[in-house]
Each structure stands twice: as structure tokens, then as C-alpha cells.
Protein backbone atom coordinates (compact mmCIF):
# COMPACT_ATOMS: atom_id res chain seq x y z
CA MET A 1 14.24 3.97 -10.23
CA ARG A 2 11.07 6.08 -10.11
CA VAL A 3 7.56 5.73 -10.12
CA ASP A 4 4.31 7.55 -11.35
CA ILE A 5 2.80 9.31 -8.21
CA ARG A 6 -0.35 9.07 -10.03
CA GLY A 7 0.09 5.06 -9.64
CA THR A 8 0.82 5.00 -5.99
CA ARG A 9 -2.05 6.90 -5.27
CA PHE A 10 -4.24 4.59 -7.30
CA ALA A 11 -2.75 1.45 -5.45
CA ALA A 12 -3.64 2.99 -1.96
CA ALA A 13 -7.13 3.71 -3.18
CA VAL A 14 -7.43 0.07 -4.05
CA THR A 15 -6.27 -0.95 -1.29
CA THR A 16 -8.22 1.16 1.09
CA ALA A 17 -11.19 -0.56 -0.39
CA VAL A 18 -9.78 -3.66 0.39
CA LEU A 19 -9.32 -2.89 3.68
CA ALA A 20 -12.50 -1.44 4.21
CA ALA A 21 -14.19 -4.61 2.91
CA VAL A 22 -11.82 -6.46 5.08
CA LEU A 23 -12.89 -4.47 8.19
CA VAL A 24 -16.94 -4.69 7.33
CA SER A 25 -16.91 -8.52 6.52
CA GLY A 26 -14.01 -9.96 8.95
CA SER A 27 -12.51 -11.86 5.74
CA PHE A 28 -9.53 -13.34 6.59
CA PRO A 29 -9.28 -14.66 2.78
CA LEU A 30 -9.74 -11.17 1.36
CA LEU A 31 -6.58 -9.94 3.91
CA ALA A 32 -4.54 -12.74 2.83
CA VAL A 33 -4.78 -11.30 -0.70
CA GLN A 34 -3.95 -7.91 0.41
CA ALA A 35 -1.09 -9.14 2.32
CA LEU A 36 0.33 -11.16 -0.83
CA VAL A 37 -0.33 -7.89 -3.09
CA PHE A 38 2.08 -5.70 -0.28
CA ALA A 39 4.30 -8.69 -0.18
CA ALA A 40 4.63 -8.54 -4.01
CA GLY A 41 5.04 -4.32 -3.90
CA ALA A 42 8.02 -4.96 -1.08
CA ALA A 43 9.63 -7.56 -2.98
CA LEU A 44 9.33 -6.48 -6.64
CA GLY A 45 8.55 -2.77 -6.12
CA VAL A 46 5.12 -0.80 -6.56
CA ALA A 47 5.03 -0.54 -10.24
CA ARG A 48 5.43 -4.20 -10.30
CA SER A 49 3.03 -4.89 -7.90
CA PRO A 50 -0.45 -6.33 -8.83
CA TYR A 51 -2.18 -2.81 -8.39
CA GLY A 52 0.87 -1.12 -10.17
CA LEU A 53 0.55 -3.57 -13.35
CA LEU A 54 -3.26 -2.84 -13.10
CA PHE A 55 -2.58 1.31 -12.87
CA ARG A 56 0.16 0.68 -15.93
CA ARG A 57 -2.52 -1.81 -18.03
CA LEU A 58 -5.62 -0.05 -17.60
CA VAL A 59 -5.24 3.40 -16.24
CA ARG A 60 -2.21 5.06 -17.46
CA PRO A 61 -2.69 4.38 -20.84
CA ARG A 62 -6.33 6.95 -20.39
CA LEU A 63 -4.14 9.89 -19.00
CA GLY A 64 -1.65 12.06 -20.05
CA PRO A 65 2.19 12.03 -19.08
CA PRO A 66 2.86 11.91 -15.31
CA ALA A 67 2.91 15.54 -13.58
CA GLY A 68 5.51 14.00 -11.33
CA THR A 69 7.60 11.03 -9.93
CA GLU A 70 9.33 9.85 -6.77
CA ASP A 71 11.71 7.61 -5.82
CA ALA A 72 10.40 3.96 -5.68
CA ALA A 73 12.52 3.46 -2.59
CA PRO A 74 10.32 4.93 -0.07
CA PRO A 75 7.12 3.60 -1.39
CA ARG A 76 8.66 0.11 -1.71
CA PHE A 77 9.38 0.37 1.99
CA ALA A 78 5.69 1.46 2.64
CA GLN A 79 4.37 -1.83 1.14
CA GLY A 80 6.60 -3.78 3.52
CA VAL A 81 5.50 -1.81 6.53
CA GLY A 82 1.73 -2.69 5.17
CA LEU A 83 2.64 -6.35 5.13
CA VAL A 84 3.68 -6.43 8.83
CA PHE A 85 0.23 -4.83 9.48
CA ALA A 86 -1.42 -7.23 7.36
CA LEU A 87 0.11 -10.24 8.72
CA VAL A 88 -0.54 -9.16 12.41
CA GLY A 89 -4.31 -8.72 11.08
CA LEU A 90 -4.05 -12.32 9.66
CA VAL A 91 -3.02 -13.27 13.28
CA GLY A 92 -5.91 -11.70 14.87
CA TYR A 93 -8.71 -12.42 12.56
CA GLY A 94 -7.19 -16.06 12.15
CA ALA A 95 -6.04 -17.14 15.94
CA GLY A 96 -7.39 -14.26 17.75
CA PRO A 97 -7.70 -12.15 19.59
CA LEU A 98 -10.20 -10.63 16.78
CA TRP A 99 -9.66 -7.00 18.05
CA LEU A 100 -6.06 -7.38 16.98
CA GLY A 101 -6.91 -8.30 13.53
CA MET A 102 -9.34 -5.28 13.68
CA ALA A 103 -6.98 -2.81 14.99
CA ALA A 104 -4.09 -3.69 12.36
CA THR A 105 -6.45 -3.71 9.51
CA ALA A 106 -7.29 -0.16 10.52
CA CYS A 107 -4.15 1.03 11.11
CA ALA A 108 -3.35 0.03 7.40
CA LEU A 109 -6.69 1.18 6.19
CA ALA A 110 -5.56 4.69 7.80
CA ALA A 111 -2.54 4.75 5.91
CA ALA A 112 -3.79 3.67 2.58
CA PHE A 113 -6.67 6.34 2.87
CA LEU A 114 -4.18 9.04 3.87
CA ASN A 115 -2.10 8.23 0.52
CA ALA A 116 -5.13 8.19 -1.64
CA ALA A 117 -7.19 11.04 -0.64
CA PHE A 118 -4.24 13.50 0.32
CA GLY A 119 -1.12 12.09 -1.07
CA TYR A 120 0.55 11.78 2.07
CA CYS A 121 2.33 8.18 2.44
CA LEU A 122 3.10 7.53 5.84
CA GLY A 123 5.07 4.39 5.60
CA CYS A 124 7.23 6.80 2.96
CA GLU A 125 7.68 9.42 5.70
CA VAL A 126 8.92 6.68 7.77
CA TYR A 127 11.32 5.48 5.54
CA LEU A 128 12.71 8.86 4.90
CA ALA A 129 13.03 9.82 8.75
CA LEU A 130 14.89 6.50 9.19
CA ARG A 131 17.21 7.19 6.38
CA ARG A 132 17.96 10.85 7.90
CA VAL A 133 18.60 9.02 11.24
CA ALA A 134 21.03 6.41 9.44
CA GLY A 135 22.78 9.15 7.81
């Protein structure tokens, strides 16, 4: 399965905004919602995640055909990595220490920003490196 590159960057932009809001507000519930979005992306694939559905229904009809697509597996893996960071962040925000929640959220934010701004998916690169190592 392949996904529209613009959709993954759209999802990364929304994720960037949400995680920035979490860092500013320290909102445990907002980070929990983002964790659920990451979980959906990891379990169902990026195209079927909430942000992917939002892109498909509201944004993509206003755009022309995609200039490029990519294999769905690396972004799906990246969603799983985001989920791990969000879960660690929830532990930090919920049980402490607070710095753990902030650090984990900041790491996820940095990765999402790289994808949104520059089209560089850090989780995807990790996936590809692991595939090369595994053969």
C-alpha cells in the first residue's frame, strides 16, 4: 500500500501543533488524545488515522493529483515510535517527573516538525535502517 506524501506531511503539521500546545500547556488530556492518534496510525496505517482521514476528506479534494507516494510501512512504523514517546510523556506528566513528560513530548515534537517542515521522516529513516540491518 502507498500513501500520498502530502498527507503524511499534513499529519505531521497537525501533530506538531498539538505537541507544541502540550508543551506550552502541560495538558495531559491533549497528549492522551495525540497518543490515541499515534496508536490509530500505527494500528490502522497513516491513511486511516484521524489526521489521514481529515486530509483525505477536507484537504486532498482541493489539491491536484499527488506528485508522489511512498510505501505506507515506514510512516506506520513512525507512528508507533511517536506512540512510544507519547506514552513516556504521559507517564512523566501523570506520575512524574515532569521533565520526563516534557522531554519525551519535545522529542516527538522535533520529529514531527522535521517531517512537516522539511519532509524528513525520522521514524521512517529508523525503519529503513532496521530493514537494512535485518536484511
